[in-house]
PDB file of C-alpha atoms and ligand atoms in Angstrom:
ATOM      1  CA  MET A  13      87.816  98.597  93.084  1.00 91.00           C
ATOM      2  CA  SER A  14      87.441 102.434  93.722  1.00 95.00           C
ATOM      3  CA  PHE A  15      88.913 102.018  97.132  1.00 96.00           C
ATOM      4  CA  ILE A  16      91.958 100.108  95.977  1.00 95.00           C
ATOM      5  CA  GLU A  17      92.441 102.931  93.557  1.00 94.00           C
ATOM      6  CA  LYS A  18      92.218 105.694  96.250  1.00 95.00           C
ATOM      7  CA  THR A  19      94.811 103.317  98.290  1.00 95.00           C
ATOM      8  CA  VAL A  20      97.204 102.893  95.764  1.00 93.00           C
ATOM      9  CA  ALA A  21      97.203 106.919  94.842  1.00 94.00           C
ATOM     10  CA  ARG A  22      98.027 107.609  98.976  1.00 94.00           C
ATOM     11  CA  LEU A  23     100.948 105.140  99.420  1.00 93.00           C
ATOM     12  CA  GLU A  24     103.162 108.001 100.104  1.00 92.00           C
ATOM     13  CA  GLN A  25     100.941 109.347 102.741  1.00 94.00           C
ATOM     14  CA  GLU A  26     100.678 106.426 105.055  1.00 91.00           C
ATOM     15  CA  ALA A  27      98.870 108.206 108.197  1.00 94.00           C
ATOM     16  CA  VAL A  28      96.321 109.500 105.492  1.00 96.00           C
ATOM     17  CA  LEU A  29      96.068 105.878 104.482  1.00 96.00           C
ATOM     18  CA  GLU A  30      95.973 104.399 107.754  1.00 96.00           C
ATOM     19  CA  ALA A  31      93.004 106.709 108.855  1.00 97.00           C
ATOM     20  CA  LEU A  32      91.051 106.134 105.661  1.00 97.00           C
ATOM     21  CA  ILE A  33      91.469 102.077 106.414  1.00 97.00           C
ATOM     22  CA  LEU A  34      90.866 102.244 109.856  1.00 97.00           C
ATOM     23  CA  ASP A  35      87.404 103.772 108.988  1.00 97.00           C
ATOM     24  CA  LEU A  36      86.841 101.111 106.473  1.00 98.00           C
ATOM     25  CA  GLY A  37      87.443  98.642 109.364  1.00 97.00           C
ATOM     26  CA  ARG A  38      84.908 100.413 111.794  1.00 96.00           C
ATOM     27  CA  LYS A  39      82.191 100.343 108.701  1.00 97.00           C
ATOM     28  CA  HIS A  40      83.078  96.566 108.352  1.00 97.00           C
ATOM     29  CA  TYR A  41      81.855  96.063 111.945  1.00 96.00           C
ATOM     30  CA  ARG A  42      78.540  97.505 111.162  1.00 95.00           C
ATOM     31  CA  TYR A  43      78.160  95.229 108.234  1.00 96.00           C
ATOM     32  CA  ASN A  44      78.837  92.597 110.271  1.00 95.00           C
ATOM     33  CA  ALA A  45      81.660  91.264 107.783  1.00 96.00           C
ATOM     34  CA  ALA A  46      84.046  89.247 110.158  1.00 94.00           C
ATOM     35  CA  ALA A  47      88.022  90.501 109.829  1.00 93.00           C
ATOM     36  CA  LYS A  48      88.815  86.866 109.159  1.00 93.00           C
ATOM     37  CA  TYR A  49      87.500  87.149 105.571  1.00 95.00           C
ATOM     38  CA  TYR A  50      89.516  90.364 104.567  1.00 95.00           C
ATOM     39  CA  MET A  51      92.678  88.529 103.007  1.00 94.00           C
ATOM     40  CA  PHE A  52      90.627  86.490 100.935  1.00 94.00           C
ATOM     41  CA  VAL A  53      88.992  89.449  99.243  1.00 96.00           C
ATOM     42  CA  GLY A  54      92.477  90.412  98.603  1.00 95.00           C
ATOM     43  CA  LEU A  55      93.556  86.934  96.955  1.00 95.00           C
ATOM     44  CA  GLU A  56      90.487  87.069  94.794  1.00 96.00           C
ATOM     45  CA  PHE A  57      91.028  90.879  93.511  1.00 96.00           C
ATOM     46  CA  ILE A  58      94.687  89.523  92.614  1.00 96.00           C
ATOM     47  CA  ASP A  59      93.257  86.465  90.565  1.00 96.00           C
ATOM     48  CA  THR A  60      90.797  88.861  88.741  1.00 96.00           C
ATOM     49  CA  ILE A  61      93.751  91.217  87.525  1.00 96.00           C
ATOM     50  CA  ARG A  62      96.301  88.815  87.062  1.00 96.00           C
ATOM     51  CA  PRO A  63      94.879  87.802  83.294  1.00 97.00           C
ATOM     52  CA  PHE A  64      95.060  91.492  82.295  1.00 97.00           C
ATOM     53  CA  PHE A  65      98.565  92.029  83.099  1.00 95.00           C
ATOM     54  CA  GLU A  66      99.404  88.800  80.366  1.00 96.00           C
ATOM     55  CA  ASP A  67     103.191  88.335  80.454  1.00 96.00           C
ATOM     56  CA  LYS A  68     103.806  91.611  82.370  1.00 96.00           C
ATOM     57  CA  TRP A  69     102.713  89.793  85.505  1.00 97.00           C
ATOM     58  CA  THR A  70     105.896  89.119  87.704  1.00 96.00           C
ATOM     59  CA  THR A  71     106.274  87.353  91.203  1.00 95.00           C
ATOM     60  CA  GLU A  72     107.233  91.360  92.121  1.00 94.00           C
ATOM     61  CA  LEU A  73     104.600  92.569  91.154  1.00 95.00           C
ATOM     62  CA  GLU A  74     102.228  89.738  92.959  1.00 95.00           C
ATOM     63  CA  GLU A  75     104.161  90.294  96.047  1.00 94.00           C
ATOM     64  CA  ALA A  76     103.865  94.125  96.227  1.00 94.00           C
ATOM     65  CA  TRP A  77      99.657  93.352  95.465  1.00 95.00           C
ATOM     66  CA  LYS A  78     100.061  90.580  98.460  1.00 95.00           C
ATOM     67  CA  ALA A  79     101.903  93.266 100.754  1.00 94.00           C
ATOM     68  CA  LEU A  80      98.904  95.509  99.921  1.00 95.00           C
ATOM     69  CA  PHE A  81      96.559  93.542 101.179  1.00 96.00           C
ATOM     70  CA  ARG A  82      98.229  92.036 104.122  1.00 95.00           C
ATOM     71  CA  TYR A  83      98.634  95.865 105.201  1.00 95.00           C
ATOM     72  CA  LEU A  84      94.588  96.291 104.321  1.00 96.00           C
ATOM     73  CA  THR A  85      93.791  93.391 105.977  1.00 96.00           C
ATOM     74  CA  TRP A  86      95.871  94.093 109.215  1.00 95.00           C
ATOM     75  CA  THR A  87      94.425  97.743 109.358  1.00 96.00           C
ATOM     76  CA  MET A  88      91.262  97.197 108.858  1.00 97.00           C
ATOM     77  CA  SER A  89      91.002  94.255 111.357  1.00 96.00           C
ATOM     78  CA  ARG A  90      92.383  96.883 114.061  1.00 95.00           C
ATOM     79  CA  GLY A  91      89.449  99.540 112.989  1.00 96.00           C
ATOM     80  CA  TYR A  92      86.957  96.280 113.017  1.00 95.00           C
ATOM     81  CA  ARG A  93      88.042  95.428 116.772  1.00 94.00           C
ATOM     82  CA  ALA A  94      88.143  99.228 117.811  1.00 94.00           C
ATOM     83  CA  GLU A  95      84.486  99.392 116.854  1.00 94.00           C
ATOM     84  CA  GLU A  96      83.533  96.021 118.471  1.00 92.00           C
ATOM     85  CA  GLN A  97      85.080  97.503 121.670  1.00 90.00           C
ATOM     86  CA  SER A  98      81.888 100.182 121.683  1.00 76.00           C
ATOM     87  CA  GLY A  99      83.738 102.679 119.463  1.00 64.00           C
ATOM     88  CA  ASP A 100      86.515 102.976 121.323  1.00 66.00           C
ATOM     89  CA  SER A 101      89.660 104.874 119.925  1.00 69.00           C
ATOM     90  CA  VAL A 102      92.222 102.642 117.801  1.00 68.00           C
ATOM     91  CA  LYS A 103      94.763 101.383 120.062  1.00 66.00           C
ATOM     92  CA  SER A 104      98.424 100.433 118.968  1.00 65.00           C
ATOM     93  CA  THR A 105     101.214  99.225 121.006  1.00 61.00           C
ATOM     94  CA  ALA A 106     104.608  98.968 120.416  1.00 57.00           C
ATOM     95  CA  GLU A 107     104.803  94.950 119.755  1.00 59.00           C
ATOM     96  CA  GLU A 108     101.965  95.736 117.134  1.00 70.00           C
ATOM     97  CA  GLN A 109     103.712  96.524 114.016  1.00 73.00           C
ATOM     98  CA  PRO A 110     102.178  96.769 110.744  1.00 73.00           C
ATOM     99  CA  PRO A 111     103.054  94.443 107.774  1.00 75.00           C
ATOM    100  CA  PRO A 112     105.413  96.412 105.725  1.00 72.00           C
ATOM    101  CA  LEU A 113     103.715  98.288 102.947  1.00 69.00           C
ATOM    102  CA  LYS A 114     105.537  97.963  99.717  1.00 63.00           C
ATOM    103  CA  HIS A 115     105.520  99.812  96.652  1.00 58.00           C
ATOM    104  CA  ILE A 116     103.875  98.473  93.577  1.00 54.00           C
ATOM    105  CA  PRO A 117     106.541  98.336  90.980  1.00 52.00           C
ATOM    106  CA  PRO A 118     105.577 100.172  87.372  1.00 49.00           C
ATOM    107  CA  VAL A 119     104.526  97.855  85.010  1.00 42.00           C
TER     108      VAL A 119
HETATM  109  C1  LIG B  16      90.136  93.639 101.329  1.00 92.19           C
HETATM  110  C2  LIG B  16      88.881  93.388 102.009  1.00 92.19           C
HETATM  111  C3  LIG B  16      87.606  94.400 101.870  1.00 92.19           C
HETATM  112  C4  LIG B  16      87.742  95.835 101.381  1.00 92.19           C
HETATM  113  C5  LIG B  16      88.728  96.526 100.767  1.00 92.19           C
HETATM  114  C6  LIG B  16      86.312  95.931 101.253  1.00 92.19           C
HETATM  115  C7  LIG B  16      85.854  97.432 100.628  1.00 92.19           C
HETATM  116  C8  LIG B  16      84.565  97.787 100.905  1.00 92.19           C
HETATM  117  C9  LIG B  16      84.558  99.322 100.825  1.00 92.19           C
HETATM  118  C10 LIG B  16      85.359 100.307 100.330  1.00 92.19           C
HETATM  119  C11 LIG B  16      83.275  99.147 100.897  1.00 92.19           C
HETATM  120  C12 LIG B  16      81.819 100.663 100.586  1.00 92.19           C
HETATM  121  C13 LIG B  16      82.068 101.590 102.187  1.00 92.19           C
HETATM  122  C14 LIG B  16      81.352 102.533 102.398  1.00 92.19           C
HETATM  123  O1  LIG B  16      79.965 102.158 102.996  1.00 92.19           O
HETATM  124  O2  LIG B  16      81.661 103.462 102.272  1.00 92.19           O
HETATM  125  C15 LIG B  16      82.809  97.996 101.588  1.00 92.19           C
HETATM  126  C16 LIG B  16      81.172  97.661 101.668  1.00 92.19           C
HETATM  127  C17 LIG B  16      81.098  96.546 102.021  1.00 92.19           C
HETATM  128  N1  LIG B  16      81.666  95.228 102.283  1.00 92.19           N
HETATM  129 FE1  LIG B  16      83.450  94.980 102.066  1.00 92.19          FE
HETATM  130  N2  LIG B  16      85.506  95.217 101.831  1.00 92.19           N
HETATM  131  C18 LIG B  16      86.321  93.923 101.857  1.00 92.19           C
HETATM  132  C19 LIG B  16      85.871  92.651 102.862  1.00 92.19           C
HETATM  133  C20 LIG B  16      84.507  92.496 103.092  1.00 92.19           C
HETATM  134  C21 LIG B  16      84.437  91.323 103.491  1.00 92.19           C
HETATM  135  C22 LIG B  16      85.339  89.932 103.707  1.00 92.19           C
HETATM  136  C23 LIG B  16      82.873  91.546 103.727  1.00 92.19           C
HETATM  137  C24 LIG B  16      81.876  90.348 103.994  1.00 92.19           C
HETATM  138  C25 LIG B  16      82.260  89.066 105.019  1.00 92.19           C
HETATM  139  C26 LIG B  16      82.550  92.781 103.221  1.00 92.19           C
HETATM  140  C27 LIG B  16      81.323  93.209 103.251  1.00 92.19           C
HETATM  141  C28 LIG B  16      81.045  94.353 103.034  1.00 92.19           C
HETATM  142  C29 LIG B  16      79.519  94.812 103.144  1.00 92.19           C
HETATM  143  C30 LIG B  16      78.092  94.176 103.378  1.00 92.19           C
HETATM  144  C31 LIG B  16      79.324  96.188 102.678  1.00 92.19           C
HETATM  145  C32 LIG B  16      78.206  97.340 102.399  1.00 92.19           C
HETATM  146  C33 LIG B  16      77.634  97.302 101.244  1.00 92.19           C
HETATM  147  C34 LIG B  16      76.457  98.014 101.010  1.00 92.19           C
HETATM  148  O3  LIG B  16      76.307  99.035 101.457  1.00 92.19           O
HETATM  149  O4  LIG B  16      75.471  97.971 100.425  1.00 92.19           O
HETATM  150  N3  LIG B  16      83.434  93.772 102.828  1.00 92.19           N
HETATM  151  N4  LIG B  16      83.517  97.146 101.411  1.00 92.19           N
END
């Protein structure tokens, strides 16, 4: 939860955010926590917070949270893979584009 708070606070600083999440992905390689499960954590997170919003919950809000977790999943997976390749630096190619990081609208 505090990591998500940190993430949301850095939505306007994408380079800082990316470094933070890549490092989290590297740690998860060391925790032996496979990348294929990351998005499930996001979907569970969304299911958990939804009831607290009551009638303020909107499709737009749900899409923004999903976009955030797609970005987290994608970036953590890159960190995971870099660590898997024996601590290599993170590579990115022109074809590899991150999912768009949408801003969370105010409620
Ligand atoms: C969106 C997905 C996820 C996020 C944002 C996330 C976030 C975090 C954070 C912030 C920590 C603390 C990192 C630290 O040591 O400084 C952590 C630790 C950990 N995570 Fe995740 N995590 C995710 C998915 C998963 C999944 C899918 C697994 C298991 C399959 C997992 C297993 C672990 C384990 C084993 C630890 C270490 C716990 C400990 O030190 O006792 N995580 N995670």
